[in-house]
Amino acid sequence: MKKILLLQKWAKPILVMLIGVIPLIVLSGCSTASQSNSINADSAGVFNHFLIYPFSILIKFFAGAFHGNYGLSIVLMTFIIRLAIMPLMMNQTKKQMDMKEKMAVLQPELTALKEKYKNDVSADAKKQQQVEMMQLYQKHQFNPLNMGCLPMLLQWPITLAFYYAIRRTPEIAAHDFLWFSLGKTDMILPLIAAAVYYVQFRVSQSVSAQAQQNQNNQMAFIGWLSPVMMGIFSFEMPAALPLYWAVGGIFIIVQTIILNKMYTKPNAASKNLPTGAEDL
């Protein structure tokens, strides 16, 4: 029982850190190697052949349709990929909303249980409190570990493949888009990508399952850490990559708001939002 409670406490902060921070570290570490390894039909490996190379072909195809504008091609491809992933995100949002509704019903009973044992600090009392807590979870069919993060993990291969397709398509580096060169670093775009990443985190948190106060501090730290790392890495990468991240982040922000409205019941919308979410 104690292990389950510990997992409940730490599962979400750890998963968010893994999903938001580790990919940036992996990508930054692999950037030098991938820069000199152009993707083509002869590139070995299943990941190269079935994911990265097809994405590279599509980037070139849409760039040709836009008269050689690789920036517009990256923007369009980002939207197409995010639309393809949307069913996973819809499932994730639905699970989060169901969890919030169950927690709203369960919270008074959990408070009463805590009050019942607040003056008894014995080991037997704590053990009995954990047993009764798990019985409440079973009664309300509430799974504290059902954080809905699996869809985020499933989309990794797709988003990583598109990242490498951008890195390993040399034609992109020779073109400009808006005020910047796609193949060179830019001073403004990384700041935009970092800001979008932070707003994306805040909006995502506004529709997450209701958390304990000690978790709010942990999530706030991660909410600042991820955009800062995003900005730092973006300053060292060709502008095509922060462009991809910024456009993808904007799409996720809009998607999250829309799905939140779709799956939140009107009578539960106001009382279940975490503190500060109304400001978003």
Short mmCIF file of C-alpha atoms in Angstrom, two decimals:
data_model
loop_
_atom_site.label_atom_id
_atom_site.label_comp_id
_atom_site.label_asym_id
_atom_site.label_seq_id
_atom_site.Cartn_x
_atom_site.Cartn_y
_atom_site.Cartn_z
CA MET A 1 0.00 0.00 0.00
CA LYS A 2 2.79 2.37 0.91
CA LYS A 3 4.50 1.78 -2.43
CA ILE A 4 1.31 2.64 -4.29
CA LEU A 5 0.97 5.90 -2.37
CA LEU A 6 4.57 6.81 -3.13
CA LEU A 7 4.02 6.06 -6.82
CA GLN A 8 0.91 8.22 -6.75
CA LYS A 9 2.93 11.09 -5.29
CA TRP A 10 5.87 10.94 -7.67
CA ALA A 11 4.56 9.33 -10.88
CA LYS A 12 3.29 12.46 -12.56
CA PRO A 13 6.27 14.77 -11.80
CA ILE A 14 8.70 12.07 -12.96
CA LEU A 15 6.76 11.31 -16.14
CA VAL A 16 6.47 14.98 -17.04
CA MET A 17 10.20 15.43 -16.52
CA LEU A 18 10.97 12.40 -18.68
CA ILE A 19 8.61 13.53 -21.43
CA GLY A 20 9.59 17.17 -21.39
CA VAL A 21 13.31 17.22 -20.57
CA ILE A 22 15.01 13.97 -21.57
CA PRO A 23 14.13 14.22 -25.30
CA LEU A 24 15.87 17.60 -25.38
CA ILE A 25 19.00 16.11 -23.82
CA VAL A 26 18.95 13.18 -26.26
CA LEU A 27 18.44 15.43 -29.25
CA SER A 28 21.18 17.83 -28.25
CA GLY A 29 23.60 14.96 -27.73
CA CYS A 30 22.83 13.48 -31.13
CA SER A 31 22.79 16.75 -33.05
CA THR A 32 26.43 16.73 -34.13
CA ALA A 33 26.32 13.15 -35.43
CA SER A 34 23.07 13.61 -37.34
CA GLN A 35 24.22 16.87 -38.91
CA SER A 36 26.78 15.14 -41.13
CA ASN A 37 24.67 12.09 -41.92
CA SER A 38 22.19 12.98 -44.67
CA ILE A 39 19.21 10.71 -45.02
CA ASN A 40 18.63 8.92 -48.33
CA ALA A 41 17.08 5.77 -49.76
CA ASP A 42 20.22 3.76 -48.95
CA SER A 43 20.36 4.71 -45.26
CA ALA A 44 20.43 1.53 -43.18
CA GLY A 45 18.08 0.82 -40.31
CA VAL A 46 14.34 0.34 -39.88
CA PHE A 47 13.89 3.73 -38.19
CA ASN A 48 15.74 5.46 -41.02
CA HIS A 49 13.97 3.61 -43.82
CA PHE A 50 10.36 3.63 -42.61
CA LEU A 51 10.14 6.90 -40.66
CA ILE A 52 12.96 9.42 -41.18
CA TYR A 53 13.37 8.98 -44.96
CA PRO A 54 9.60 9.20 -45.75
CA PHE A 55 9.39 12.38 -43.68
CA SER A 56 12.36 13.81 -45.58
CA ILE A 57 10.66 12.99 -48.91
CA LEU A 58 7.45 14.70 -47.75
CA ILE A 59 9.37 17.80 -46.62
CA LYS A 60 10.89 18.08 -50.11
CA PHE A 61 7.55 17.40 -51.79
CA PHE A 62 5.68 20.15 -49.94
CA ALA A 63 8.62 22.54 -50.36
CA GLY A 64 8.35 21.96 -54.12
CA ALA A 65 4.61 22.64 -53.96
CA PHE A 66 5.39 25.94 -52.21
CA HIS A 67 7.98 26.92 -54.85
CA GLY A 68 10.96 25.90 -52.73
CA ASN A 69 9.75 27.33 -49.42
CA TYR A 70 11.07 24.80 -46.90
CA GLY A 71 9.86 26.88 -43.97
CA LEU A 72 6.23 26.55 -45.06
CA SER A 73 6.85 22.86 -45.71
CA ILE A 74 8.04 22.34 -42.11
CA VAL A 75 5.03 24.27 -40.77
CA LEU A 76 2.57 22.23 -42.85
CA MET A 77 4.24 18.92 -41.98
CA THR A 78 4.16 19.82 -38.28
CA PHE A 79 0.40 20.43 -38.47
CA ILE A 80 -0.17 17.19 -40.38
CA ILE A 81 1.80 15.17 -37.81
CA ARG A 82 0.00 16.80 -34.90
CA LEU A 83 -3.37 16.11 -36.52
CA ALA A 84 -2.37 12.46 -36.92
CA ILE A 85 -1.41 12.27 -33.24
CA MET A 86 -4.57 14.04 -32.08
CA PRO A 87 -6.58 10.82 -31.40
CA LEU A 88 -3.94 9.86 -28.82
CA MET A 89 -4.20 13.27 -27.20
CA MET A 90 -8.00 13.08 -27.18
CA ASN A 91 -7.77 9.79 -25.29
CA GLN A 92 -5.29 11.31 -22.84
CA THR A 93 -7.48 14.37 -22.20
CA LYS A 94 -10.57 12.22 -21.67
CA LYS A 95 -8.73 10.13 -19.06
CA GLN A 96 -7.55 13.26 -17.27
CA MET A 97 -11.08 14.70 -17.17
CA ASP A 98 -12.51 11.42 -15.87
CA MET A 99 -9.83 11.41 -13.19
CA LYS A 100 -10.70 14.95 -12.11
CA GLU A 101 -14.39 14.11 -11.84
CA LYS A 102 -13.71 11.02 -9.73
CA MET A 103 -11.30 12.96 -7.53
CA ALA A 104 -13.95 15.65 -6.94
CA VAL A 105 -16.32 12.95 -5.64
CA LEU A 106 -13.60 11.13 -3.72
CA GLN A 107 -11.97 14.15 -2.05
CA PRO A 108 -14.54 14.65 0.79
CA GLU A 109 -14.17 11.00 1.81
CA LEU A 110 -10.37 11.24 1.72
CA THR A 111 -10.54 14.36 3.88
CA ALA A 112 -12.79 12.58 6.36
CA LEU A 113 -10.40 9.63 6.44
CA LYS A 114 -7.44 11.89 7.12
CA GLU A 115 -9.39 13.60 9.90
CA LYS A 116 -10.27 10.22 11.39
CA TYR A 117 -6.62 9.24 11.90
CA LYS A 118 -5.01 12.66 12.43
CA ASN A 119 -4.46 12.11 16.16
CA ASP A 120 -3.25 8.52 15.88
CA VAL A 121 0.35 8.29 14.71
CA SER A 122 0.88 4.60 15.44
CA ALA A 123 2.12 2.24 12.75
CA ASP A 124 -1.06 0.18 12.93
CA ALA A 125 -3.19 3.29 12.44
CA LYS A 126 -1.19 4.37 9.40
CA LYS A 127 -1.46 0.90 7.91
CA GLN A 128 -5.22 0.85 8.50
CA GLN A 129 -5.54 4.32 6.96
CA GLN A 130 -3.75 3.12 3.82
CA VAL A 131 -6.02 0.07 3.62
CA GLU A 132 -9.14 2.20 3.92
CA MET A 133 -7.78 4.64 1.34
CA MET A 134 -7.26 1.83 -1.17
CA GLN A 135 -10.79 0.61 -0.43
CA LEU A 136 -12.09 4.07 -1.30
CA TYR A 137 -10.12 3.98 -4.56
CA GLN A 138 -11.64 0.62 -5.41
CA LYS A 139 -15.13 1.79 -4.45
CA HIS A 140 -14.93 4.76 -6.83
CA GLN A 141 -12.89 2.86 -9.47
CA PHE A 142 -10.15 5.45 -9.13
CA ASN A 143 -6.63 4.60 -10.30
CA PRO A 144 -4.13 7.16 -8.98
CA LEU A 145 -1.50 5.95 -11.47
CA ASN A 146 -3.70 6.45 -14.52
CA MET A 147 -2.07 9.74 -15.48
CA GLY A 148 -2.76 9.46 -19.21
CA CYS A 149 0.93 9.86 -20.10
CA LEU A 150 1.14 6.77 -22.32
CA PRO A 151 -0.05 8.69 -25.42
CA MET A 152 2.87 11.07 -24.92
CA LEU A 153 5.27 8.14 -24.90
CA LEU A 154 3.69 6.60 -28.01
CA GLN A 155 4.18 9.78 -30.05
CA TRP A 156 7.92 9.90 -29.39
CA PRO A 157 8.98 7.79 -32.42
CA ILE A 158 6.99 10.03 -34.77
CA THR A 159 8.19 13.36 -33.39
CA LEU A 160 11.79 12.12 -33.14
CA ALA A 161 11.67 10.86 -36.73
CA PHE A 162 10.48 14.25 -37.98
CA TYR A 163 13.21 15.96 -35.94
CA TYR A 164 15.87 13.80 -37.60
CA ALA A 165 14.27 14.29 -41.00
CA ILE A 166 14.75 18.05 -40.59
CA ARG A 167 18.31 17.60 -39.35
CA ARG A 168 19.28 15.19 -42.11
CA THR A 169 17.69 16.88 -45.13
CA PRO A 170 20.53 19.11 -46.37
CA GLU A 171 18.33 21.09 -48.79
CA ILE A 172 16.64 22.80 -45.82
CA ALA A 173 19.84 24.52 -44.70
CA ALA A 174 20.18 26.41 -47.99
CA HIS A 175 16.86 28.27 -47.67
CA ASP A 176 15.48 31.22 -45.72
CA PHE A 177 12.09 31.66 -44.07
CA LEU A 178 10.67 34.93 -42.72
CA TRP A 179 13.68 36.77 -41.20
CA PHE A 180 16.00 33.81 -40.59
CA SER A 181 18.05 31.21 -42.41
CA LEU A 182 16.78 27.69 -41.78
CA GLY A 183 20.33 26.33 -41.70
CA LYS A 184 21.79 28.84 -39.23
CA THR A 185 21.17 29.69 -35.60
CA ASP A 186 18.85 32.58 -34.81
CA MET A 187 18.68 34.83 -31.74
CA ILE A 188 14.92 35.45 -31.69
CA LEU A 189 13.33 32.12 -32.62
CA PRO A 190 14.74 30.20 -29.59
CA LEU A 191 13.11 32.75 -27.27
CA ILE A 192 9.81 32.28 -29.08
CA ALA A 193 10.12 28.49 -28.85
CA ALA A 194 10.94 28.66 -25.13
CA ALA A 195 7.99 30.98 -24.45
CA VAL A 196 5.62 28.72 -26.41
CA TYR A 197 6.94 25.70 -24.52
CA TYR A 198 6.23 27.38 -21.17
CA VAL A 199 2.70 28.41 -22.19
CA GLN A 200 2.13 24.86 -23.45
CA PHE A 201 3.14 23.50 -20.03
CA ARG A 202 0.87 25.94 -18.19
CA VAL A 203 -2.13 25.14 -20.37
CA SER A 204 -1.50 21.40 -20.03
CA GLN A 205 -1.34 21.76 -16.24
CA SER A 206 -4.65 23.61 -16.20
CA VAL A 207 -6.43 20.46 -17.41
CA SER A 208 -4.40 17.90 -15.47
CA ALA A 209 -5.79 15.85 -12.62
CA GLN A 210 -6.01 17.78 -9.36
CA ALA A 211 -2.67 17.58 -7.57
CA GLN A 212 -1.49 17.91 -3.99
CA GLN A 213 0.20 21.15 -2.96
CA ASN A 214 3.65 19.60 -2.66
CA GLN A 215 3.36 18.34 -6.24
CA ASN A 216 2.44 21.83 -7.46
CA ASN A 217 5.89 23.07 -6.43
CA GLN A 218 7.60 20.20 -8.23
CA MET A 219 5.56 20.78 -11.39
CA ALA A 220 6.30 24.52 -11.26
CA PHE A 221 10.03 23.74 -11.22
CA ILE A 222 9.69 21.42 -14.21
CA GLY A 223 7.54 24.05 -15.94
CA TRP A 224 10.46 26.46 -15.81
CA LEU A 225 13.21 23.91 -16.42
CA SER A 226 11.86 22.57 -19.72
CA PRO A 227 11.50 25.95 -21.53
CA VAL A 228 14.91 27.10 -20.29
CA MET A 229 16.54 23.95 -21.64
CA MET A 230 14.56 24.32 -24.86
CA GLY A 231 15.86 27.87 -25.30
CA ILE A 232 19.46 26.92 -24.54
CA PHE A 233 19.47 24.02 -27.00
CA SER A 234 17.67 26.08 -29.66
CA PHE A 235 20.42 28.72 -29.58
CA GLU A 236 22.87 26.02 -30.72
CA MET A 237 20.68 24.49 -33.44
CA PRO A 238 19.66 25.50 -36.97
CA ALA A 239 16.58 27.71 -36.93
CA ALA A 240 14.49 25.04 -38.71
CA LEU A 241 14.30 23.10 -35.43
CA PRO A 242 13.02 25.83 -33.06
CA LEU A 243 10.60 26.70 -35.87
CA TYR A 244 9.29 23.13 -35.73
CA TRP A 245 9.09 23.20 -31.93
CA ALA A 246 7.36 26.60 -31.82
CA VAL A 247 4.74 25.65 -34.42
CA GLY A 248 4.13 22.29 -32.75
CA GLY A 249 3.80 23.97 -29.36
CA ILE A 250 1.25 26.48 -30.65
CA PHE A 251 -0.77 23.62 -32.14
CA ILE A 252 -0.71 21.74 -28.81
CA ILE A 253 -1.83 24.85 -26.89
CA VAL A 254 -4.86 25.33 -29.16
CA GLN A 255 -5.57 21.59 -29.17
CA THR A 256 -5.45 21.39 -25.37
CA ILE A 257 -7.87 24.28 -24.95
CA ILE A 258 -10.31 22.78 -27.48
CA LEU A 259 -10.17 19.28 -25.99
CA ASN A 260 -10.56 20.72 -22.51
CA LYS A 261 -13.83 22.38 -23.59
CA MET A 262 -14.95 19.18 -25.31
CA TYR A 263 -14.46 16.84 -22.36
CA THR A 264 -15.11 19.08 -19.35
CA LYS A 265 -18.65 18.90 -18.05
CA PRO A 266 -20.16 22.39 -17.51
CA ASN A 267 -21.04 21.74 -13.87
CA ALA A 268 -17.51 20.50 -13.09
CA ALA A 269 -15.49 22.98 -15.09
CA SER A 270 -15.10 25.67 -12.44
CA LYS A 271 -14.72 23.61 -9.29
CA ASN A 272 -12.17 21.12 -10.66
CA LEU A 273 -9.69 23.52 -12.24
CA PRO A 274 -6.43 23.80 -10.29
CA THR A 275 -5.66 27.07 -8.56
CA GLY A 276 -4.56 29.72 -11.06
CA ALA A 277 -5.92 27.87 -14.09
CA GLU A 278 -8.68 30.46 -14.56
CA ASP A 279 -5.97 33.00 -15.43
CA LEU A 280 -5.09 30.99 -18.50
#
